[in-house]
Short mmCIF file of C-alpha atoms and ligand atoms in Angstrom, two decimals:
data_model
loop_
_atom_site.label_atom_id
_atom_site.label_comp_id
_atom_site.label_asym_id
_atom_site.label_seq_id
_atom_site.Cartn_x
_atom_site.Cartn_y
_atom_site.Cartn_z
CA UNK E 831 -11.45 -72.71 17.87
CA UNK E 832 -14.65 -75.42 19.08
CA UNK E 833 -13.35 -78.33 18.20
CA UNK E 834 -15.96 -80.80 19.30
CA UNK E 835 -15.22 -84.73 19.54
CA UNK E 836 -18.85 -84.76 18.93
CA UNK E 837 -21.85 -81.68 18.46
CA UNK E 838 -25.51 -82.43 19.87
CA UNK E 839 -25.89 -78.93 21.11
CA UNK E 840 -28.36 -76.66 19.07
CA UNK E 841 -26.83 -74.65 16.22
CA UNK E 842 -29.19 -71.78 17.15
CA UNK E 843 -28.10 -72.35 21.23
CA UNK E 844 -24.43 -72.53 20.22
CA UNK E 845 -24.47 -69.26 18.29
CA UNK E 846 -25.26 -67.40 21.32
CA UNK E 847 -22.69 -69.04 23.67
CA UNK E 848 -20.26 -66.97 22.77
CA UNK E 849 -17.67 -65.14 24.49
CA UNK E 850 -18.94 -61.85 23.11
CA UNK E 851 -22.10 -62.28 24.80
CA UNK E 852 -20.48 -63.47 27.77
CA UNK E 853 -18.73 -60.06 28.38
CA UNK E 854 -22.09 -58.44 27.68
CA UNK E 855 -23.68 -59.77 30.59
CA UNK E 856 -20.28 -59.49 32.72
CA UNK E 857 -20.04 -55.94 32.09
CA UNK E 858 -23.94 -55.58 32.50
CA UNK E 859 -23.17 -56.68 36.13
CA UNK E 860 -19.66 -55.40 37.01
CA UNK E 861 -18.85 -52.31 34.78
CA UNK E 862 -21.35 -50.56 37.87
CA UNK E 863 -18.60 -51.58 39.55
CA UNK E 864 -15.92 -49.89 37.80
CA UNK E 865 -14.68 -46.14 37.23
CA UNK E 866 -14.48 -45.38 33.62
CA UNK E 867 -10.43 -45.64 33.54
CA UNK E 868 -10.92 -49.52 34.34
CA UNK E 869 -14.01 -49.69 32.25
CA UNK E 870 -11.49 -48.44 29.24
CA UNK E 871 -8.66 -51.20 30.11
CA UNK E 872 -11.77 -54.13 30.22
CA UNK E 873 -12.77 -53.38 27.17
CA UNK E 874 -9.11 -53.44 25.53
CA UNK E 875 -8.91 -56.74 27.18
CA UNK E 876 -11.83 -57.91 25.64
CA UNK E 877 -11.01 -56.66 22.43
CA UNK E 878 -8.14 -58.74 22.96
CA UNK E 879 -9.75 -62.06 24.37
CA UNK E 880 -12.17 -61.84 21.49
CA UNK E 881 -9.67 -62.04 18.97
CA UNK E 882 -7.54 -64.73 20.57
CA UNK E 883 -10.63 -66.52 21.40
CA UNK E 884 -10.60 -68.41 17.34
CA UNK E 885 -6.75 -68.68 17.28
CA UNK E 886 -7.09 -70.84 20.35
CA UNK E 887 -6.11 -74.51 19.74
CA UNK E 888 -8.02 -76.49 22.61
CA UNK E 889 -6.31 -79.72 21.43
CA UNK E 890 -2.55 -77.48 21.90
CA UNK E 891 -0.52 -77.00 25.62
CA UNK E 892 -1.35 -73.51 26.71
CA UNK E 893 2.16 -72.43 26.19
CA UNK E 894 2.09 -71.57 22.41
CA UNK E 895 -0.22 -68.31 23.57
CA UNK E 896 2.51 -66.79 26.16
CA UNK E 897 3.98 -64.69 23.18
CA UNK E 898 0.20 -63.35 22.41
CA UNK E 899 -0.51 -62.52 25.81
CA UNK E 900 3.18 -61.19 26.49
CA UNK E 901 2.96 -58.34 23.25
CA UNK E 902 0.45 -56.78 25.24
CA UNK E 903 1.90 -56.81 28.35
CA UNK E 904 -0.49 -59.65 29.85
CA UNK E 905 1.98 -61.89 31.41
CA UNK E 906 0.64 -60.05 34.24
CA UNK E 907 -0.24 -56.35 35.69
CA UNK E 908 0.71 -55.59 39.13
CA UNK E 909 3.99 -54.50 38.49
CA UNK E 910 4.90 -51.87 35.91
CA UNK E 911 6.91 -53.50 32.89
CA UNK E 912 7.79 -51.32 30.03
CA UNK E 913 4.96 -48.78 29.18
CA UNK E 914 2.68 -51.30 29.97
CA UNK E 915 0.01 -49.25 31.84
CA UNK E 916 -2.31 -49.16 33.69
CA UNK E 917 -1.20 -50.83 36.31
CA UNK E 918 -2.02 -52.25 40.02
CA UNK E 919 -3.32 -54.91 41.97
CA UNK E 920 -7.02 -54.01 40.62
CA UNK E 921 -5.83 -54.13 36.87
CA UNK E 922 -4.04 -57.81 37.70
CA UNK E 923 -7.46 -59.01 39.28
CA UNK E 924 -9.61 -57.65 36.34
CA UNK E 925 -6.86 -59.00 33.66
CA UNK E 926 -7.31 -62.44 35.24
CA UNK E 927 -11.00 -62.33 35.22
CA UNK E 928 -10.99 -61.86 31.61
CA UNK E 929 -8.20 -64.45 31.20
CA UNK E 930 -10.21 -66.89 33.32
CA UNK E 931 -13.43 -66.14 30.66
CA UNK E 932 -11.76 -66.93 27.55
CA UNK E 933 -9.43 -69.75 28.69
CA UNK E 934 -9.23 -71.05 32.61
CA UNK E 935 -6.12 -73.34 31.87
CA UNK E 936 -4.34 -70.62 30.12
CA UNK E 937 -5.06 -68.55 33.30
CA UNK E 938 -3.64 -71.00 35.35
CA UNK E 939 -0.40 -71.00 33.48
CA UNK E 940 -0.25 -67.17 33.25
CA UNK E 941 -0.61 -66.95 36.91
CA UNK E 942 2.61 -69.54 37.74
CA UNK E 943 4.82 -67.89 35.27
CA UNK E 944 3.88 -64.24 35.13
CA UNK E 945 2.63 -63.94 39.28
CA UNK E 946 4.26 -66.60 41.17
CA UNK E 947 7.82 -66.57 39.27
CA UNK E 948 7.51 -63.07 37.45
CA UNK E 949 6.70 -61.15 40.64
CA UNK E 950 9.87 -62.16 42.66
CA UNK E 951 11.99 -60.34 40.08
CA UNK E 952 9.86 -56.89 40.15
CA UNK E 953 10.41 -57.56 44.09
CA UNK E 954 13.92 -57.81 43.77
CA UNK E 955 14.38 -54.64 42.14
CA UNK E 956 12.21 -53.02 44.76
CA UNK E 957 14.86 -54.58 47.41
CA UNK E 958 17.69 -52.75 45.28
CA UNK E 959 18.80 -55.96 43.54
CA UNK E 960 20.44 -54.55 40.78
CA UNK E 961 22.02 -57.55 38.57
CA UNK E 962 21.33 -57.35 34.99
CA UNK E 963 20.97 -60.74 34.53
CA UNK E 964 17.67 -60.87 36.34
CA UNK E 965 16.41 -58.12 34.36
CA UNK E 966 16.59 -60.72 30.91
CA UNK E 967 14.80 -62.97 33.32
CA UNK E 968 12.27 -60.57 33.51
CA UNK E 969 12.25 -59.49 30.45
CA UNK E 970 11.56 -62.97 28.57
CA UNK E 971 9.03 -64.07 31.70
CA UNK E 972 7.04 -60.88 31.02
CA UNK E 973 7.22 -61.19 27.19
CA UNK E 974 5.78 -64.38 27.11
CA UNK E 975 8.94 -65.66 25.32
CA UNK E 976 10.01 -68.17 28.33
CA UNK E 977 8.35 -70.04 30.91
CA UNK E 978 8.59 -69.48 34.76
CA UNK E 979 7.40 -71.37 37.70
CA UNK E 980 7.14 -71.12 41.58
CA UNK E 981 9.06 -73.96 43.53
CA UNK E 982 7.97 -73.73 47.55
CA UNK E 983 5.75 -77.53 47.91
CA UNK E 984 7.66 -80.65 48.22
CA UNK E 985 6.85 -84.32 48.55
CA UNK E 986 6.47 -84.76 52.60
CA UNK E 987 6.14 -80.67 53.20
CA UNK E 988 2.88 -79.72 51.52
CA UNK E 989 0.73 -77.09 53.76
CA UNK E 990 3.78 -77.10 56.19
CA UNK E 991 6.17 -75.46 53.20
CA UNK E 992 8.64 -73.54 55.17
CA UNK E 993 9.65 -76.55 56.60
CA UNK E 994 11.41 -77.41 54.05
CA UNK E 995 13.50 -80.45 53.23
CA UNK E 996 15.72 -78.77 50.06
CA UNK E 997 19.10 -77.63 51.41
CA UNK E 998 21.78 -75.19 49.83
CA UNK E 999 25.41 -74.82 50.72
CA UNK E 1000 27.50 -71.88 49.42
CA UNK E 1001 30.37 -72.02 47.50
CA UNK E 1002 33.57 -70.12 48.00
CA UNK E 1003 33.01 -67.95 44.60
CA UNK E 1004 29.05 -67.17 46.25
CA UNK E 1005 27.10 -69.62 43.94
CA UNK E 1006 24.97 -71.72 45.92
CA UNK E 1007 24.19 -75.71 45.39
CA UNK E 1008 20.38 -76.67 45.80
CA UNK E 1009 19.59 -80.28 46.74
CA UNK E 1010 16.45 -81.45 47.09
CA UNK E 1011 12.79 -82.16 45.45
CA UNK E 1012 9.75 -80.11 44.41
CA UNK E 1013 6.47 -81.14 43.59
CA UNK E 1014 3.23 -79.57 41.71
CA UNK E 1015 5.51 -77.60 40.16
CA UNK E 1016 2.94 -75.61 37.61
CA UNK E 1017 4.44 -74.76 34.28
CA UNK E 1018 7.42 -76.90 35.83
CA UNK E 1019 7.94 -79.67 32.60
CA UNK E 1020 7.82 -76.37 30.04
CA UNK E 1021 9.78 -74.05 32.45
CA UNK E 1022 12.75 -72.15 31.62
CA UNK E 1023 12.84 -70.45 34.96
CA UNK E 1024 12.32 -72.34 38.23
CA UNK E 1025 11.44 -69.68 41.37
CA UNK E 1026 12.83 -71.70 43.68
CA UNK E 1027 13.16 -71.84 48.13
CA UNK E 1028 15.80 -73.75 49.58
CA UNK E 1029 17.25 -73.03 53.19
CA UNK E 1030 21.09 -73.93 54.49
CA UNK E 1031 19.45 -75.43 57.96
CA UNK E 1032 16.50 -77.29 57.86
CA UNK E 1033 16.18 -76.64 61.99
CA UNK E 1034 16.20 -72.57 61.09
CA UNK E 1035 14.09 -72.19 58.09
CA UNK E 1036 13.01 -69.16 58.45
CA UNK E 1037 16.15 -67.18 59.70
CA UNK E 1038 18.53 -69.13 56.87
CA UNK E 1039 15.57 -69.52 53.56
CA UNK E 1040 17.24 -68.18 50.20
CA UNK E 1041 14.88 -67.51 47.04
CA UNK E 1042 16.72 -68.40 43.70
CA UNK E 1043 16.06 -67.56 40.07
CA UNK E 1044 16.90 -71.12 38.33
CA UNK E 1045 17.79 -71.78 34.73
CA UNK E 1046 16.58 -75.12 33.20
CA UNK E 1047 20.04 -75.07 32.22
CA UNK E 1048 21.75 -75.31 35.80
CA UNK E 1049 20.53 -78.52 35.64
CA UNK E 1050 16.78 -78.82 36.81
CA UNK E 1051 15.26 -81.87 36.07
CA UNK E 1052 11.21 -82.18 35.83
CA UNK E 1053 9.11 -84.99 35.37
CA UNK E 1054 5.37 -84.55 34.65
CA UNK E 1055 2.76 -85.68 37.10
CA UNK E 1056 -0.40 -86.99 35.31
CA UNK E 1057 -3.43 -84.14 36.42
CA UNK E 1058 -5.92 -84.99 34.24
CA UNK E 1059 -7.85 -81.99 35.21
CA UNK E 1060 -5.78 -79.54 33.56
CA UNK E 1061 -4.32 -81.21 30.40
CA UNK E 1062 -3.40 -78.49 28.39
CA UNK E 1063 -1.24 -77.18 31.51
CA UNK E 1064 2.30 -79.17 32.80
CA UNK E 1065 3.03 -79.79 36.10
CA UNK E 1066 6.30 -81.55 37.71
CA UNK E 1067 7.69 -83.06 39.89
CA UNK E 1068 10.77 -81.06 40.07
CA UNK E 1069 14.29 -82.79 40.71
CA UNK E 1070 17.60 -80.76 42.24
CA UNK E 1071 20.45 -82.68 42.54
CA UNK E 1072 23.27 -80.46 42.92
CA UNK E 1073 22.10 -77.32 41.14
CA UNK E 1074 24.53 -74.87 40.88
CA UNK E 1075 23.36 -71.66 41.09
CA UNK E 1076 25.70 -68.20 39.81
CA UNK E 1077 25.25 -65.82 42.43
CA UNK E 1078 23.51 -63.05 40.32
CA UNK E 1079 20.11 -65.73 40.52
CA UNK E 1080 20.55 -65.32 43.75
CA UNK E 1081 16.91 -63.33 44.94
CA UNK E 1082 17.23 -63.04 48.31
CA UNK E 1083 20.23 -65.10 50.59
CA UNK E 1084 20.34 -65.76 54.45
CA UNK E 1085 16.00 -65.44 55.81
CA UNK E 1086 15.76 -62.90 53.30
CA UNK E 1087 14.37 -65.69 51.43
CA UNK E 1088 11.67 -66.25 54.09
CA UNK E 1089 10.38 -62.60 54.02
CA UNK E 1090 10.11 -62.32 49.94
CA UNK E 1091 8.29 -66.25 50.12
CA UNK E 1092 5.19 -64.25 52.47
CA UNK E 1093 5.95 -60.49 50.61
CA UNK E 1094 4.34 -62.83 48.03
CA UNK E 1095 1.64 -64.55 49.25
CA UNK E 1096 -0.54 -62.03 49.43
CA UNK E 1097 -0.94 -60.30 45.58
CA UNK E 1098 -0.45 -64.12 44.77
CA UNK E 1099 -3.92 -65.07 47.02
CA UNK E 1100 -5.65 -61.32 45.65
CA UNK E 1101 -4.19 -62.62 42.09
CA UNK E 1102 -6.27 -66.62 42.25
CA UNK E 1103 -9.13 -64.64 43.15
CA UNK E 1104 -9.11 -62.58 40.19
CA UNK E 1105 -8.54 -66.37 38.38
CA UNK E 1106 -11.78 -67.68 40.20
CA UNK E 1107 -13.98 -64.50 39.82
CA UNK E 1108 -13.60 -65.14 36.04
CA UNK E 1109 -14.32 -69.13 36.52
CA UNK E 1110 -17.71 -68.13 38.54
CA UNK E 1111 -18.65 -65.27 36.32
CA UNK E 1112 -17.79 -67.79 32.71
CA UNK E 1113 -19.87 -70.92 34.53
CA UNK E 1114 -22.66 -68.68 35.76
CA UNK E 1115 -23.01 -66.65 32.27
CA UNK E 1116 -22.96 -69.94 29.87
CA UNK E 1117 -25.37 -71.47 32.45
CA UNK E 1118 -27.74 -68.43 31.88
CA UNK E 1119 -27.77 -67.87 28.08
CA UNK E 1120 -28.35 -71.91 27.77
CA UNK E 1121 -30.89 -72.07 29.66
CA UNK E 1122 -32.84 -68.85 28.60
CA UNK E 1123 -32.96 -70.68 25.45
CA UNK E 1124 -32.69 -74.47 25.82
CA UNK E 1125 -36.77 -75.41 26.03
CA UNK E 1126 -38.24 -78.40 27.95
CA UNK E 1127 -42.36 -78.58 28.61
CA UNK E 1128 -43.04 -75.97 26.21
CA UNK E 1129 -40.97 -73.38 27.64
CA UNK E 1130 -37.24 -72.03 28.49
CA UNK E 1131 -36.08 -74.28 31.34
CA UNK E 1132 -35.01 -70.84 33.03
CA UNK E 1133 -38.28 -70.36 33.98
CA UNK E 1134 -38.38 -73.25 36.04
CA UNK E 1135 -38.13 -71.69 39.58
CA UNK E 1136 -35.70 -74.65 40.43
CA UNK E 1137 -33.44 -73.86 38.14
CA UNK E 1138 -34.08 -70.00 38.04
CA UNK E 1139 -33.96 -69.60 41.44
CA UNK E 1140 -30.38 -71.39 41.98
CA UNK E 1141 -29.13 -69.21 39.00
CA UNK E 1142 -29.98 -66.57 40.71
CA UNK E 1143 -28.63 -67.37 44.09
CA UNK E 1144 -25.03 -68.15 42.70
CA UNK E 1145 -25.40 -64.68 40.91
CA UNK E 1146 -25.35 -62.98 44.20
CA UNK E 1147 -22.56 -64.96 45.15
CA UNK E 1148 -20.92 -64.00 42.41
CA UNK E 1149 -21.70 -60.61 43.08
CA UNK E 1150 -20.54 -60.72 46.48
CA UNK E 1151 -17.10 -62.67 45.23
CA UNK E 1152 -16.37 -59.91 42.84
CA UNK E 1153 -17.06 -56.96 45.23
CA UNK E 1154 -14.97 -58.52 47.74
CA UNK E 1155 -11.74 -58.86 45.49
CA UNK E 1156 -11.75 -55.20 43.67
CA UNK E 1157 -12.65 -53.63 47.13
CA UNK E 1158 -9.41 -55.88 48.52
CA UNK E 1159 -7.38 -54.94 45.74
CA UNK E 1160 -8.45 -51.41 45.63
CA UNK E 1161 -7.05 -50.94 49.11
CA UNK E 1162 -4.22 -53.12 48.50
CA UNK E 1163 -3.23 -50.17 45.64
CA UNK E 1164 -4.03 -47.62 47.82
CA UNK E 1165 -2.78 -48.02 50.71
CA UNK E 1166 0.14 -50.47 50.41
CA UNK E 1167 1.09 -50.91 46.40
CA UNK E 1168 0.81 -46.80 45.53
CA UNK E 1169 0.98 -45.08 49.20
CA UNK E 1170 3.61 -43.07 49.45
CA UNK E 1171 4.49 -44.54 52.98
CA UNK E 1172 2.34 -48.27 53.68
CA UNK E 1173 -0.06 -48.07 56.28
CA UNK E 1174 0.30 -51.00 58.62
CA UNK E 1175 -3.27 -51.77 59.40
CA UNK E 1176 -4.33 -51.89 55.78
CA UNK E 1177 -1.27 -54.19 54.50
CA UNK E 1178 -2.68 -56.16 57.91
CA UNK E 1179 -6.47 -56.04 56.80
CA UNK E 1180 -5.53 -57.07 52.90
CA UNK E 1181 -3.14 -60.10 54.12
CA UNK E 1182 -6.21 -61.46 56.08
CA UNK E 1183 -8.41 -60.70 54.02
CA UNK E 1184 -6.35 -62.34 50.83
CA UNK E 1185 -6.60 -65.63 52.79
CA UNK E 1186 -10.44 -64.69 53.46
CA UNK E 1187 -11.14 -64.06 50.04
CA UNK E 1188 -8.92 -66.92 48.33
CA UNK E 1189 -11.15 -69.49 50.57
CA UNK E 1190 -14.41 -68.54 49.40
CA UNK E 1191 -13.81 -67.45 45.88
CA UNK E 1192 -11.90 -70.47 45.42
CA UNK E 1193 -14.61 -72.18 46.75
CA UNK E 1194 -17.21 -70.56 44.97
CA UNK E 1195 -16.02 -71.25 41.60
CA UNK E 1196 -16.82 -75.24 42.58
CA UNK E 1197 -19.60 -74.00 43.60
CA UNK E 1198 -20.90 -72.17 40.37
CA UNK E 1199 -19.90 -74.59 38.11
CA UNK E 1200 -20.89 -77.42 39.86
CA UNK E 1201 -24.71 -76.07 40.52
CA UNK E 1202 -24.49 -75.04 36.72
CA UNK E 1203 -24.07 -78.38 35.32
CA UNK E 1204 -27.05 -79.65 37.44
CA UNK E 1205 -29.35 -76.66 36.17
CA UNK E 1206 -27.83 -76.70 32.64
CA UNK E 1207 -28.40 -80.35 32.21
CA UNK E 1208 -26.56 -83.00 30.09
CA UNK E 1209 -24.79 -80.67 27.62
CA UNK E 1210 -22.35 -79.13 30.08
CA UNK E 1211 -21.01 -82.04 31.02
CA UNK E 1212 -20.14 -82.25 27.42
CA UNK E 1213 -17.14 -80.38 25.52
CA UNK E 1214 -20.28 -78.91 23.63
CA UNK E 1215 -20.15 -75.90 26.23
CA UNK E 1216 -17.47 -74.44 28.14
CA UNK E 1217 -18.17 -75.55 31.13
CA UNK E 1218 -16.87 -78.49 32.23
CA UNK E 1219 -13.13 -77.25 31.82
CA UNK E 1220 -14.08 -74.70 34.16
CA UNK E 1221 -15.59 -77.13 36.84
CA UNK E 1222 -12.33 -78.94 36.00
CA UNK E 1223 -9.97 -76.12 36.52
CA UNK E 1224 -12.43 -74.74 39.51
CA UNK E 1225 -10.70 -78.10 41.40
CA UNK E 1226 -7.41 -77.16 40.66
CA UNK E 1227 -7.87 -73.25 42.23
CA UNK E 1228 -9.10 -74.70 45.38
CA UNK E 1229 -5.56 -76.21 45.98
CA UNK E 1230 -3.05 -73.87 44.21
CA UNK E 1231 -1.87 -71.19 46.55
CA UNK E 1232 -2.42 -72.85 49.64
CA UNK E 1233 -5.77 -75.33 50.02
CA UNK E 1234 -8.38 -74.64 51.71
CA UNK E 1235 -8.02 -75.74 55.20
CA UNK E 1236 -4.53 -73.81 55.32
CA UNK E 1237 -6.60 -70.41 54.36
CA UNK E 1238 -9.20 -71.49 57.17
CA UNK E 1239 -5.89 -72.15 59.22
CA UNK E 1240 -4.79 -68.48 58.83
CA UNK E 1241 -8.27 -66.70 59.43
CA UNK E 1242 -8.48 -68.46 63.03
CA UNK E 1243 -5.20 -67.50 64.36
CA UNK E 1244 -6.51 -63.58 63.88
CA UNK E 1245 -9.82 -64.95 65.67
CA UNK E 1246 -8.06 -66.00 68.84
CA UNK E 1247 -5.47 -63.08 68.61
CA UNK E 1248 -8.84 -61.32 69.70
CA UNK E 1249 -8.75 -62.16 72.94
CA UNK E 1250 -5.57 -59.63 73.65
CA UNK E 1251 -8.96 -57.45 73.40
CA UNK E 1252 -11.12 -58.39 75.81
C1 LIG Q 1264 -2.46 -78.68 40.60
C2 LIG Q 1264 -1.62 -78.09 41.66
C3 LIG Q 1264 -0.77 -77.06 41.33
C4 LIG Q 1264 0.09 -76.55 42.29
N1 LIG Q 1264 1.02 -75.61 41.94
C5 LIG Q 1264 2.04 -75.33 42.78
C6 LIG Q 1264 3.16 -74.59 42.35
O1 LIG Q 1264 3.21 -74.13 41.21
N2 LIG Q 1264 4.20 -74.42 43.20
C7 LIG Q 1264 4.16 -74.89 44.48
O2 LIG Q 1264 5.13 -74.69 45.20
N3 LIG Q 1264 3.09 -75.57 44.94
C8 LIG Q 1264 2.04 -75.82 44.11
N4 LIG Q 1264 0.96 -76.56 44.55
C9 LIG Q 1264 0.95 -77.02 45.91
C10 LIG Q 1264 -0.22 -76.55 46.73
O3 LIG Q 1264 -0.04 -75.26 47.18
C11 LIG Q 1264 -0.30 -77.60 47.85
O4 LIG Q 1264 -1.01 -78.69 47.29
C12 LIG Q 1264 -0.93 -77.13 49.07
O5 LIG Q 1264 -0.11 -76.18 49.68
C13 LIG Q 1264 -1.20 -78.24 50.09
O6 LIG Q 1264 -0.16 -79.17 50.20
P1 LIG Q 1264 -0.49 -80.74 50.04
O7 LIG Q 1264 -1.28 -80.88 48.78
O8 LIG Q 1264 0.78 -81.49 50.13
O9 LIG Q 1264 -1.44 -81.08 51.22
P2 LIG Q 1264 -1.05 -81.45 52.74
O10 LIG Q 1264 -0.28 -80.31 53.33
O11 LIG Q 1264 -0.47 -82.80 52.79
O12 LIG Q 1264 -2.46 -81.45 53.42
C14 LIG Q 1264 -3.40 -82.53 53.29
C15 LIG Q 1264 -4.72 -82.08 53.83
O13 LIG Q 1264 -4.59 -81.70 55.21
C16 LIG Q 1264 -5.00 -80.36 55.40
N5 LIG Q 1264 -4.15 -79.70 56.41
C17 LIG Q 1264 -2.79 -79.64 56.42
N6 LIG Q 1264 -2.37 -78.96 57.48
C18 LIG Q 1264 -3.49 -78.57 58.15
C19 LIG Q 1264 -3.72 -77.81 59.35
N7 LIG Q 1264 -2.73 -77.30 60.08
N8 LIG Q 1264 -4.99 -77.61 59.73
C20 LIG Q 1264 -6.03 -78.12 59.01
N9 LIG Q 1264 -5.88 -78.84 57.89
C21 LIG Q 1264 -4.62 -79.05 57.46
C22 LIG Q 1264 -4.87 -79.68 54.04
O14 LIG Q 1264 -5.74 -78.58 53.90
C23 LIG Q 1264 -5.24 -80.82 53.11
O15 LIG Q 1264 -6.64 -80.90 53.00
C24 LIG Q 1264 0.04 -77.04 43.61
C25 LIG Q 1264 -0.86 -78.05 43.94
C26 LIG Q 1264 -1.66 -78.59 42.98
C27 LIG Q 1264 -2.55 -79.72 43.36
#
């Protein structure tokens, strides 16, 4: 639903933005890309999109479309949940594309609650957890019906998170007490799950980190930090003061924590650049059918070479961009996700190049929608067009998972690791 505050922008202009005719010139440029297996699953997504597309309420919190996205098996694709198929690290990256097309904020949300909190439970089972009540978790999480979110940042340990301030202690029964403060917390103020890191020494982080599945009910407390950039998405600052945790939330105790926190990293990093490949590909697309039909000087202002030419050099970008992440994920199912045994060097290559990727996709969608609004002119500044929320949300994806500097951070230590070689 367009629900403009005020509407300058051509009836005839506004008939064509649509998001029908942004998935024509999407597929135009990535089904190539594609076998015909995930050309079939795109176009049940956009099926999908295009009939939640009117039902969306921009004025509403994203939350209210969980359930929609969750009878589909949306919440998210990596993992298999029910019969949801297909499946993989490809069909995550193309389902938040589309996602990131019809709504960037709901994306954003998805990714916290169905990635960053729903994929520690699949992992769990993988480890041989076995506890039933972290199957309901999963269940609800994946059906859209609750709310999950990741808890790693905190107040003075941002880019430095496993040095982390929020302590546990362990009860004689096995529960363990959390104490301790979050913050950016996505989802965090809606959340009925809290994915949450906390080790018993602060001086051995790594060796003593424990990953917890929290209730709201154990007694999390959230308070919502004002990000203007994202309104129709919560995030908290997240309060633990004496949580008591039953042991069966208990993910992974004693370091194990540690290894599930990085186990998750990387489909989270391959995951925000299936967010941003949508933001670039949305920005770019409205940008092009506006201004093959906006006219200034007696003639479409696409024609101008300066604002032809810069369209065109972001679409190679976003060429490049999308390339990049299904060729990533592709090996990521291949070789690590599906194999039958991992191979070593390829979970090594995707890790990297998840960290490679996130940077410039991340980057890119700034980029794209920035260099949009200059070539597109007044209107996309406006809520007439999509495009400012996605040069709003385009900030946002530059700091979630890790900003940018910390990606740059990684890259370099496998540059001077080179010199073993020579
Ligand atoms: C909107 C939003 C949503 C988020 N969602 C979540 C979430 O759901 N859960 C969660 O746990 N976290 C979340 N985060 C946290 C996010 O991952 C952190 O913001 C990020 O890790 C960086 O921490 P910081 O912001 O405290 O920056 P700091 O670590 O304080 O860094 C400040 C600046 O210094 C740079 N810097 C730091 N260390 C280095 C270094 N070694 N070399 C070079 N530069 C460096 C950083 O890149 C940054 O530019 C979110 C953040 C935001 C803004």
């Amino acid at each position: 639903m367009r629900n403009f505050q005020e509407k300058i922008i051509d009836d005839s202009i506004l008939e064509k933005m649509s998001l029908e005719n942004v998935f024509n010139i999407f597929n135009d440029n990535v089904f190539p890309m594609l076998d015909e297996e995930e050309r079939e699953y795109c176009r049940d997504l956009q099926e999908f999109c295009l009939n939640l597309d009117p039902k969306i309420d921009k004025s509403k919190d994203v939350y209210v479309l969980f359930p929609e996205l969750g009878k589909h098996g949306y919440m998210q694709r990596i993992n298999l949940w029910k019969d949801f198929k297909p499946y993989g690290m490809k069909k995550e990256i193309l389902l938040a594309t589309h996602m990131s097309m019809l709504d960037p904020q709901l994306e954003l949300a998805r990714l916290a609650s169905g990635i960053l909190c729903g994929n520690p439970t699949f992992h769990y089972f993988k480890h041989g957890g076995s506890n039933e009540e972290i199957r309901k978790v999963q269940d609800e999480l994946m059906s859209g019906e609750k709310v999950g979110c990741i808890g790693i940042t905190e107040p003075s340990q941002g880019s430095d998170a496993v040095n982390m301030k929020t302590t546990c202690t362990k009860s004689e029964e096995g529960d363990i007490i959390y104490n301790g403060e979050k913050v950016y917390t996505t989802n965090g103020p809606k959340a009925d799950y809290f994915c949450t890191y906390a080790v018993y020494d602060t001086e051995k982080p790594r060796k003593t980190m424990v990953q917890s599945m929290i209730s709201r009910e154990m007694g999390v407390k959230t308070n919502r930090l004002n990000i203007s950039s994202v309104p129709r998405v919560h995030i908290a600052h997240t309060i633990l003061d004496n949580v008591r945790i039953p042991k069966e939330y208990i993910l992974a105790d004693n370091g194990e924590g540690y290894v599930r926190l990085f186990e998750g990293l990387v489909p989270e990093r391959l995951g925000i650049m299936g967010s941003g490949i949508g933001i670039c590909w949305a920005g770019l697309i409205y940008g092009i059918i506006y201004t093959n039909l906006r006219k200034q000087f007696g003639q479409e202002v696409i024609k101008f070479e300066g604002v032809g030419f810069g369209l065109a050099e972001l679409l190679s970008k976003c060429t490049a961009a999308t390339s990049l992440a299904l060729q990533a994920a592709t090996i990521y199912d291949e070789k690590v996700l599906f194999a039958d045994e991992v191979n070593k060097d390829a979970e090594k290559w995707v890790a990297g190049v998840s960290s490679q990727g996130k940077y410039y996709v991340s980057k890119l969608t700034h980029e794209v929608c920035y260099e949009v609004q200059q070539h597109a002119g007044g209107i996309s500044v406006t809520d007439n067009t999509p495009i400012d929320e996605l040069m709003d949300t385009s900030k946002i994806e530059e700091v979630i998972g890790g900003a940018r500097n910390i990606q740059l951070f990684i890259i370099q230590n496998q540059l001077r690791r080179y010199k073993s070689l020579f």
